mmCIF file of C-alpha atoms in Angstrom:
data_model
loop_
_atom_site.group_PDB
_atom_site.id
_atom_site.type_symbol
_atom_site.label_atom_id
_atom_site.label_comp_id
_atom_site.label_asym_id
_atom_site.label_seq_id
_atom_site.Cartn_x
_atom_site.Cartn_y
_atom_site.Cartn_z
ATOM 1 C CA MET O 1 67.205 112.254 133.788
ATOM 2 C CA LYS O 2 70.551 110.460 133.981
ATOM 3 C CA ASP O 3 70.730 107.415 132.134
ATOM 4 C CA SER O 4 71.254 104.348 133.924
ATOM 5 C CA PRO O 5 74.781 103.071 134.510
ATOM 6 C CA PRO O 6 75.639 100.383 132.154
ATOM 7 C CA LEU O 7 75.753 96.723 133.408
ATOM 8 C CA LEU O 8 78.616 94.598 134.099
ATOM 9 C CA ARG O 9 79.308 91.032 133.860
ATOM 10 C CA GLY O 10 81.245 89.456 136.354
ATOM 11 C CA ILE O 11 84.412 87.516 134.989
ATOM 12 C CA ILE O 12 86.852 84.909 136.474
ATOM 13 C CA HIS O 13 90.749 85.714 135.306
ATOM 14 C CA PHE O 14 92.561 82.596 137.187
ATOM 15 C CA LEU O 15 95.487 83.131 138.174
ATOM 16 C CA SER O 16 97.037 79.231 139.799
ATOM 17 C CA PRO O 17 98.525 77.677 136.465
ATOM 18 C CA GLY O 18 96.781 74.253 135.686
ATOM 19 C CA ALA O 19 93.560 75.978 136.164
ATOM 20 C CA PRO O 20 90.735 74.734 134.180
ATOM 21 C CA CYS O 21 90.558 77.773 131.258
ATOM 22 C CA PRO O 22 92.536 81.505 131.734
ATOM 23 C CA LEU O 23 89.226 83.323 131.897
ATOM 24 C CA PHE O 24 85.786 82.260 132.888
ATOM 25 C CA LYS O 25 82.677 84.704 132.471
ATOM 26 C CA LEU O 26 79.665 84.364 135.290
ATOM 27 C CA PRO O 27 76.374 84.421 134.342
ATOM 28 C CA THR O 28 73.877 87.109 134.873
ATOM 29 C CA SER O 29 71.394 84.044 136.987
ATOM 30 C CA GLY O 30 72.156 81.355 139.012
ATOM 31 C CA SER O 31 75.099 79.760 140.175
ATOM 32 C CA VAL O 32 78.879 78.322 139.680
ATOM 33 C CA ILE O 33 80.117 76.218 141.962
ATOM 34 C CA PHE O 34 83.356 75.057 142.827
ATOM 35 C CA GLY O 35 84.884 71.672 143.206
ATOM 36 C CA ARG O 36 87.510 68.831 142.779
ATOM 37 C CA GLU O 37 84.503 66.391 141.807
ATOM 38 C CA LYS O 38 81.502 67.666 142.159
ATOM 39 C CA GLY O 39 80.509 71.462 140.188
ATOM 40 C CA ASP O 40 80.305 73.538 137.018
ATOM 41 C CA LEU O 41 84.169 74.062 137.628
ATOM 42 C CA ARG O 42 86.318 71.230 138.566
ATOM 43 C CA LEU O 43 89.566 72.323 139.814
ATOM 44 C CA ASP O 44 92.434 69.604 140.006
ATOM 45 C CA ASP O 45 94.028 70.933 143.478
ATOM 46 C CA PRO O 46 93.846 68.161 146.290
ATOM 47 C CA GLN O 47 92.872 71.535 148.918
ATOM 48 C CA VAL O 48 90.163 71.860 147.522
ATOM 49 C CA SER O 49 86.880 69.692 148.347
ATOM 50 C CA ALA O 50 84.585 68.381 146.328
ATOM 51 C CA SER O 51 82.387 70.917 146.380
ATOM 52 C CA HIS O 52 83.864 73.997 147.383
ATOM 53 C CA CYS O 53 81.936 77.160 147.181
ATOM 54 C CA GLN O 54 79.867 78.781 144.649
ATOM 55 C CA ILE O 55 79.353 81.976 143.319
ATOM 56 C CA GLN O 56 75.734 83.004 143.096
ATOM 57 C CA THR O 57 74.652 86.234 140.140
ATOM 58 C CA VAL O 58 71.746 88.201 142.472
ATOM 59 C CA GLU O 59 70.576 91.262 140.856
ATOM 60 C CA HIS O 60 73.461 91.959 139.334
ATOM 61 C CA ALA O 61 75.428 91.332 142.727
ATOM 62 C CA TYR O 62 78.072 88.612 142.576
ATOM 63 C CA ILE O 63 77.579 86.503 146.217
ATOM 64 C CA LEU O 64 80.281 83.885 146.933
ATOM 65 C CA TYR O 65 79.643 81.226 149.570
ATOM 66 C CA ASP O 66 81.700 78.297 151.043
ATOM 67 C CA MET O 67 80.136 75.575 151.407
ATOM 68 C CA ASN O 68 81.175 73.841 154.174
ATOM 69 C CA SER O 69 84.735 72.984 152.716
ATOM 70 C CA ARG O 70 87.457 71.501 154.561
ATOM 71 C CA ASN O 71 90.706 73.734 154.103
ATOM 72 C CA GLY O 72 88.021 77.700 153.632
ATOM 73 C CA THR O 73 87.659 80.067 151.146
ATOM 74 C CA TYR O 74 89.612 83.522 151.461
ATOM 75 C CA VAL O 75 89.086 86.451 149.943
ATOM 76 C CA ASN O 76 91.489 89.057 150.052
ATOM 77 C CA ASP O 77 93.700 86.659 152.359
ATOM 78 C CA GLU O 78 90.529 87.082 154.810
ATOM 79 C CA LYS O 79 88.278 83.625 155.173
ATOM 80 C CA ILE O 80 85.044 83.304 154.565
ATOM 81 C CA ARG O 81 81.322 82.478 154.677
ATOM 82 C CA LYS O 82 78.982 84.414 152.888
ATOM 83 C CA LYS O 83 80.754 87.674 150.763
ATOM 84 C CA ILE O 84 79.211 89.920 147.770
ATOM 85 C CA LEU O 85 82.651 90.555 145.772
ATOM 86 C CA GLN O 86 83.745 94.059 144.325
ATOM 87 C CA ALA O 87 86.178 94.402 141.404
ATOM 88 C CA ASP O 88 89.899 93.175 141.987
ATOM 89 C CA ASP O 89 88.796 91.159 144.712
ATOM 90 C CA GLN O 90 91.770 88.297 144.954
ATOM 91 C CA VAL O 91 90.109 84.567 145.800
ATOM 92 C CA ARG O 92 92.242 81.729 147.234
ATOM 93 C CA ILE O 93 90.600 78.159 147.545
ATOM 94 C CA GLY O 94 92.808 75.402 148.458
ATOM 95 C CA GLN O 95 96.366 76.670 146.333
ATOM 96 C CA THR O 96 93.847 78.003 143.372
ATOM 97 C CA ARG O 97 93.715 82.091 143.039
ATOM 98 C CA PHE O 98 92.021 83.876 141.159
ATOM 99 C CA VAL O 99 90.685 87.602 140.516
ATOM 100 C CA PHE O 100 87.099 88.526 140.132
ATOM 101 C CA ARG O 101 86.950 91.536 137.717
ATOM 102 C CA LEU O 102 83.779 93.898 136.489
ATOM 103 C CA GLU O 103 83.695 94.222 132.672
ATOM 104 C CA SER O 104 80.967 95.879 130.616
ATOM 105 C CA GLU O 105 79.034 93.549 128.051
ATOM 106 C CA PRO O 106 80.481 94.809 124.979
ATOM 107 C CA LYS O 107 83.578 93.753 126.632
ATOM 108 C CA ALA O 108 82.536 90.548 128.057
ATOM 109 C CA ARG O 109 81.129 89.419 125.060
ATOM 110 C CA GLU O 110 84.462 89.548 123.282
ATOM 111 C CA ILE O 111 85.078 86.472 125.111
ATOM 112 C CA THR O 112 84.271 83.595 123.347
ATOM 113 C CA ALA O 113 82.261 81.178 125.344
ATOM 114 C CA LEU O 114 83.777 78.104 124.092
ATOM 115 C CA PHE O 115 82.840 75.308 126.282
ATOM 116 C CA GLN O 116 84.402 72.364 125.937
ATOM 117 C CA ALA O 117 83.805 68.789 128.329
ATOM 118 C CA THR O 118 87.029 66.860 129.775
ATOM 119 C CA ASP O 119 87.349 63.163 130.448
ATOM 120 C CA THR O 120 87.235 62.600 134.489
ATOM 121 C CA GLY O 121 89.115 58.667 135.335
ATOM 122 C CA ARG O 122 85.713 57.783 136.045
ATOM 123 C CA GLY O 123 84.870 58.096 132.172
ATOM 124 C CA ARG O 124 82.285 60.853 132.285
ATOM 125 C CA GLY O 125 81.193 61.046 135.801
ATOM 126 C CA ASP O 126 78.092 63.092 136.520
ATOM 127 C CA LYS O 127 78.540 64.207 132.664
ATOM 128 C CA THR O 128 79.307 67.596 134.475
ATOM 129 C CA ALA O 129 80.902 69.989 132.105
ATOM 130 C CA ILE O 130 84.039 72.642 131.980
ATOM 131 C CA PHE O 131 83.657 75.854 130.670
ATOM 132 C CA ARG O 132 87.275 76.977 128.728
ATOM 133 C CA MET O 133 86.879 80.054 127.642
ATOM 134 C CA LEU O 134 89.363 79.962 125.259
ATOM 135 C CA GLN O 135 90.517 81.314 121.697
ATOM 136 C CA SER O 136 88.735 78.688 119.519
ATOM 137 C CA GLN O 137 92.247 77.840 116.990
ATOM 138 C CA GLU O 138 89.611 75.308 115.187
ATOM 139 C CA PRO O 139 88.105 76.227 112.234
ATOM 140 C CA LYS O 140 84.354 76.758 112.368
ATOM 141 C CA GLN O 141 82.094 74.676 111.651
ATOM 142 C CA THR O 142 78.348 74.671 111.289
ATOM 143 C CA TRP O 143 76.277 72.602 112.990
ATOM 144 C CA GLN O 144 72.785 72.013 113.868
ATOM 145 C CA LEU O 145 70.842 70.450 116.550
ATOM 146 C CA ARG O 146 68.577 66.824 115.544
ATOM 147 C CA MET O 147 65.984 66.068 117.974
ATOM 148 C CA GLU O 148 63.872 62.850 118.448
ATOM 149 C CA ILE O 149 60.806 63.573 120.704
ATOM 150 C CA THR O 150 58.940 61.132 122.124
ATOM 151 C CA LYS O 151 55.490 61.073 124.044
ATOM 152 C CA LYS O 152 54.259 57.906 125.361
ATOM 153 C CA GLY O 153 51.269 57.320 123.147
ATOM 154 C CA ARG O 154 52.136 59.055 120.214
ATOM 155 C CA ASN O 155 55.036 57.737 117.288
ATOM 156 C CA PRO O 156 58.596 59.545 117.573
ATOM 157 C CA GLU O 157 58.842 62.891 115.916
ATOM 158 C CA VAL O 158 62.365 63.976 114.607
ATOM 159 C CA LEU O 159 62.860 67.641 114.394
ATOM 160 C CA LEU O 160 65.947 69.135 112.575
ATOM 161 C CA LEU O 161 66.776 72.770 114.302
ATOM 162 C CA PRO O 162 69.178 74.572 112.090
ATOM 163 C CA GLN O 163 70.599 76.612 115.225
ATOM 164 C CA THR O 164 73.446 75.971 118.180
ATOM 165 C CA GLN O 165 70.901 76.769 120.592
ATOM 166 C CA VAL O 166 67.545 76.308 122.049
ATOM 167 C CA ILE O 167 65.274 76.788 125.264
ATOM 168 C CA LEU O 168 62.300 73.996 125.348
ATOM 169 C CA GLY O 169 59.327 74.608 127.950
ATOM 170 C CA ARG O 170 55.657 75.535 127.278
ATOM 171 C CA GLY O 171 55.893 79.439 126.680
ATOM 172 C CA CYS O 172 58.875 78.798 123.980
ATOM 173 C CA GLY O 173 57.000 78.743 120.691
ATOM 174 C CA PHE O 174 57.257 74.587 120.300
ATOM 175 C CA SER O 175 53.623 73.418 119.796
ATOM 176 C CA GLN O 176 54.359 69.886 120.637
ATOM 177 C CA PHE O 177 54.981 71.235 124.369
ATOM 178 C CA ALA O 178 53.167 73.613 124.902
ATOM 179 C CA GLU O 179 50.128 71.921 126.344
ATOM 180 C CA ASP O 180 52.597 70.251 128.336
ATOM 181 C CA THR O 181 51.711 70.903 132.411
ATOM 182 C CA ASN O 182 54.445 69.222 134.104
ATOM 183 C CA LEU O 183 57.109 71.727 131.596
ATOM 184 C CA SER O 184 57.964 75.350 132.997
ATOM 185 C CA ARG O 185 57.637 77.874 129.918
ATOM 186 C CA LYS O 186 61.322 77.756 130.238
ATOM 187 C CA HIS O 187 62.639 74.248 130.662
ATOM 188 C CA LEU O 188 65.704 73.166 129.369
ATOM 189 C CA LEU O 189 68.092 74.693 127.744
ATOM 190 C CA ILE O 190 69.921 72.629 125.017
ATOM 191 C CA GLN O 191 73.265 74.086 123.042
ATOM 192 C CA VAL O 192 75.970 72.998 120.645
ATOM 193 C CA ASN O 193 79.772 74.076 121.039
ATOM 194 C CA GLU O 194 82.433 74.578 117.826
ATOM 195 C CA ARG O 195 83.206 70.948 118.438
ATOM 196 C CA GLY O 196 80.127 69.403 117.765
ATOM 197 C CA GLU O 197 79.581 68.568 121.796
ATOM 198 C CA VAL O 198 76.082 68.799 123.085
ATOM 199 C CA PHE O 199 75.075 70.228 126.448
ATOM 200 C CA VAL O 200 71.571 70.361 128.326
ATOM 201 C CA GLU O 201 70.890 72.707 131.364
ATOM 202 C CA ASP O 202 67.771 72.797 133.096
ATOM 203 C CA GLN O 203 65.989 76.383 133.793
ATOM 204 C CA GLY O 204 64.883 77.032 137.172
ATOM 205 C CA SER O 205 62.102 74.413 135.896
ATOM 206 C CA ARG O 206 59.678 73.411 138.807
ATOM 207 C CA ASN O 207 59.839 69.713 137.921
ATOM 208 C CA GLY O 208 63.303 69.314 136.789
ATOM 209 C CA SER O 209 65.246 67.542 133.802
ATOM 210 C CA TYR O 210 67.278 64.320 133.674
ATOM 211 C CA LEU O 211 69.746 62.549 132.142
ATOM 212 C CA ASN O 212 69.816 59.288 132.024
ATOM 213 C CA GLY O 213 66.903 59.478 135.182
ATOM 214 C CA ALA O 214 68.688 61.728 137.101
ATOM 215 C CA ARG O 215 68.446 65.334 137.541
ATOM 216 C CA ILE O 216 70.109 67.234 136.027
ATOM 217 C CA GLN O 217 72.340 69.904 138.358
ATOM 218 C CA GLY O 218 74.584 72.638 136.054
ATOM 219 C CA LEU O 219 75.653 72.164 132.779
ATOM 220 C CA HIS O 220 76.295 68.619 131.711
ATOM 221 C CA ARG O 221 77.281 67.175 128.146
ATOM 222 C CA VAL O 222 74.830 65.002 126.571
ATOM 223 C CA LEU O 223 75.674 61.657 123.842
ATOM 224 C CA ALA O 224 73.486 60.570 121.315
ATOM 225 C CA THR O 225 72.684 57.732 123.202
ATOM 226 C CA ASP O 226 71.883 59.577 126.178
ATOM 227 C CA SER O 227 67.659 59.663 127.069
ATOM 228 C CA VAL O 228 67.134 63.543 128.108
ATOM 229 C CA GLU O 229 63.300 63.714 130.248
ATOM 230 C CA ILE O 230 61.214 66.779 130.625
ATOM 231 C CA GLY O 231 57.858 66.310 131.704
ATOM 232 C CA GLU O 232 56.200 64.030 129.572
ATOM 233 C CA TRP O 233 58.507 63.645 126.870
ATOM 234 C CA LYS O 234 61.551 62.107 125.761
ATOM 235 C CA LEU O 235 64.894 63.708 123.954
ATOM 236 C CA GLY O 236 67.380 61.931 122.066
ATOM 237 C CA ILE O 237 69.454 64.985 121.220
ATOM 238 C CA SER O 238 72.602 65.045 118.200
ATOM 239 C CA ALA O 239 74.416 67.754 116.535
ATOM 240 C CA GLU O 240 74.765 67.634 113.172
ATOM 241 C CA LYS O 241 76.950 69.156 111.016
ATOM 242 C CA VAL O 242 75.380 71.409 108.033
ATOM 243 C CA ARG O 243 76.185 70.557 104.115
#
């Protein structure tokens, strides 16, 4: 019996100066939206539409969709509406160019996924984060998550989690959330970067996750003063240094 071929991870290698990061590691499921004003990767390019295109990962295939952009999406200089990306395809949106590559998971893991928020002219805007796949030159700091969770009719409860990434939901081992039928089994991802910034991402939940009353789409930065709502719960989330 032949061994299955190793799974490959999609990597974007930006060629244009001023791109948000040199390398971007695509997720193994879900989608990444590219745009000038909205999306997971924001591009400072006047020829890019507010929401320009997206790459969806479906059963280990990476599919590029144009999102009715003003100037179009091109693969190997051919205008496309939908295209399954192949290794070494060159993509152009506006004046921004990148190469799509496929790397083995062990090699992809060597790319440091340091995600970092960036400010916009409108402050935090919709709080969408931009990933920066950079080798961090700063000394590493150890963080833990602090969550104050509140449910109607109950007193607030504080959870200290000695980790920088956690998924909340009915099936994720937290007794507080297990009986909330408004929650999906895997509902919300929370993670902290090396700078102590906290980010949340809905995990395709049935009823959604909300940040200050607005439904979350993509990855969002969360401040200690923000309120995150999932199911019947309100969360105050922050990161604390581990002494």
